[in-house]
XYZ file of C-alpha atoms in Angstrom:
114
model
C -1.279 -8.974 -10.917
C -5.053 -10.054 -11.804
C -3.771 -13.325 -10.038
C -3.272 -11.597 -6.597
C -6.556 -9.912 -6.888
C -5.799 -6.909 -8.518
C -7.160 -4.716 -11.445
C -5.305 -3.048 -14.046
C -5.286 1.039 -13.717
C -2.876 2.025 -17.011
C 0.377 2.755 -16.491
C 2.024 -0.615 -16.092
C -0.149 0.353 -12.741
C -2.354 -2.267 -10.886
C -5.048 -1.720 -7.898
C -6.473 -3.581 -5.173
C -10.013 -2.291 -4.274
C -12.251 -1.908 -2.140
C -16.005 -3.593 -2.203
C -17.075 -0.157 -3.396
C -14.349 0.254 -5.675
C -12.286 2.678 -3.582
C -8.451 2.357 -3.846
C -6.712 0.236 -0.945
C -3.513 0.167 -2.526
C -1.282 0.302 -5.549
C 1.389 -2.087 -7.461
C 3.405 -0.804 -10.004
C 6.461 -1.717 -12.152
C 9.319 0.482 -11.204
C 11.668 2.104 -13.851
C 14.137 -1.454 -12.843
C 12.912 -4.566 -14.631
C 13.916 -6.290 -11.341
C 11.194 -4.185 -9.219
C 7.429 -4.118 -8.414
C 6.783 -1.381 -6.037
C 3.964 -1.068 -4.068
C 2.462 1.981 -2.621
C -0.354 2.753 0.690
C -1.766 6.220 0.109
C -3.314 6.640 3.764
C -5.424 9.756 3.607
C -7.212 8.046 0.774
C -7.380 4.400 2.129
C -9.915 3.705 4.765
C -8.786 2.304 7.939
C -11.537 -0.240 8.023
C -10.017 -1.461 4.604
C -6.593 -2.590 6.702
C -4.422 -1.287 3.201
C -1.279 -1.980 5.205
C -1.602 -5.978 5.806
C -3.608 -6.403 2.600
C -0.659 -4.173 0.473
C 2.041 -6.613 3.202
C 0.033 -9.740 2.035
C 0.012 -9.100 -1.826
C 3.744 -7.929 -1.773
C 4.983 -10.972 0.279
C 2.869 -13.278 -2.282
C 4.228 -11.808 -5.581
C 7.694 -11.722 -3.413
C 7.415 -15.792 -3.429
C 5.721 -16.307 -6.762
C 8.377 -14.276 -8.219
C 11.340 -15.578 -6.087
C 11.829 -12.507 -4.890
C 12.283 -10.639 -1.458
C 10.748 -7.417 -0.434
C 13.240 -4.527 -0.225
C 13.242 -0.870 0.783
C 13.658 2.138 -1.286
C 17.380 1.750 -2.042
C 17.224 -1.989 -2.190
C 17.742 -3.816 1.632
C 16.232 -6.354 3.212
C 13.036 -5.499 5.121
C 13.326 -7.088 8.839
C 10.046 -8.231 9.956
C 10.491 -5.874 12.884
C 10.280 -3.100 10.862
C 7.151 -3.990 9.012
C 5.502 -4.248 12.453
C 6.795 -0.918 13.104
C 5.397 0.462 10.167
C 2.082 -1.269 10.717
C 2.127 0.990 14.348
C 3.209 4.205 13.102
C 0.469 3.720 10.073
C -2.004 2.883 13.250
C -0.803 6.478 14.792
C -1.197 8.432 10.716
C -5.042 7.446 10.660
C -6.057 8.417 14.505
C -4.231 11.608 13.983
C -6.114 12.227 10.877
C -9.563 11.088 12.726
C -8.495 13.522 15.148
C -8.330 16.724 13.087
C -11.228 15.592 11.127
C -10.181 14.411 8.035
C -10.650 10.127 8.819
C -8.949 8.558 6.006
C -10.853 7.444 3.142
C -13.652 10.105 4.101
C -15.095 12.119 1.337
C -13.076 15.447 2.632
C -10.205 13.088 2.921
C -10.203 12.484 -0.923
C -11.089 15.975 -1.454
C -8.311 17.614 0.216
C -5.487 15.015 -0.504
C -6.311 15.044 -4.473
């Protein structure tokens, strides 16, 4: 983990953050030995901080340094398709959440999605 840039959080959890030291994303060993799941909390994760492709990057790093392939929640492939997908419907999560008022990362953000 401290080799892809992140910082230990307890938990057999790890964090990449932000120049401020706000969260961007989290890595953590799943109850399998054979998993590392990783995790993009949007209402806490500023936009400007692009959590997605920095969470995409680190997974599809520790994916090859590990020999390993990144998998969905029950275990299948993940077409590259679908990440894009994922990466626009993410897109559509923060300007709905500028729209009401609460822009991700924001201080109300973090207060109301404690």
């Amino acid at each position: 983990a401290a080799e892809l840039g992140l910082v230990e959080r307890g938990g057999h959890r790890h964090a990449r953050l932000g120049p401020d030291g706000e969260l961007v994303f989290t890595m953590l060993l799943d109850d399998s030995p054979q998993r590392i799941c990783f995790l993009l909390d949007v209402p806490r994760t500023a936009q400007v901080h692009d959590g997605w492709a920095s969470m995409l990057d680190c997974a599809q790093e520790a994916a090859s340094r590990l020999s390993g392939r990144l998998v969905d929640d029950v275990g299948r492939p993940i077409p590259l398709e679908s990440l894009a997908t994922i990466g626009r419907q993410l897109a559509q999560r923060y300007e709905s959440l500028d729209a009401i008022g609460l822009s991700a990362g924001s201080p109300l953000a973090l207060r109301v999605f404690n």
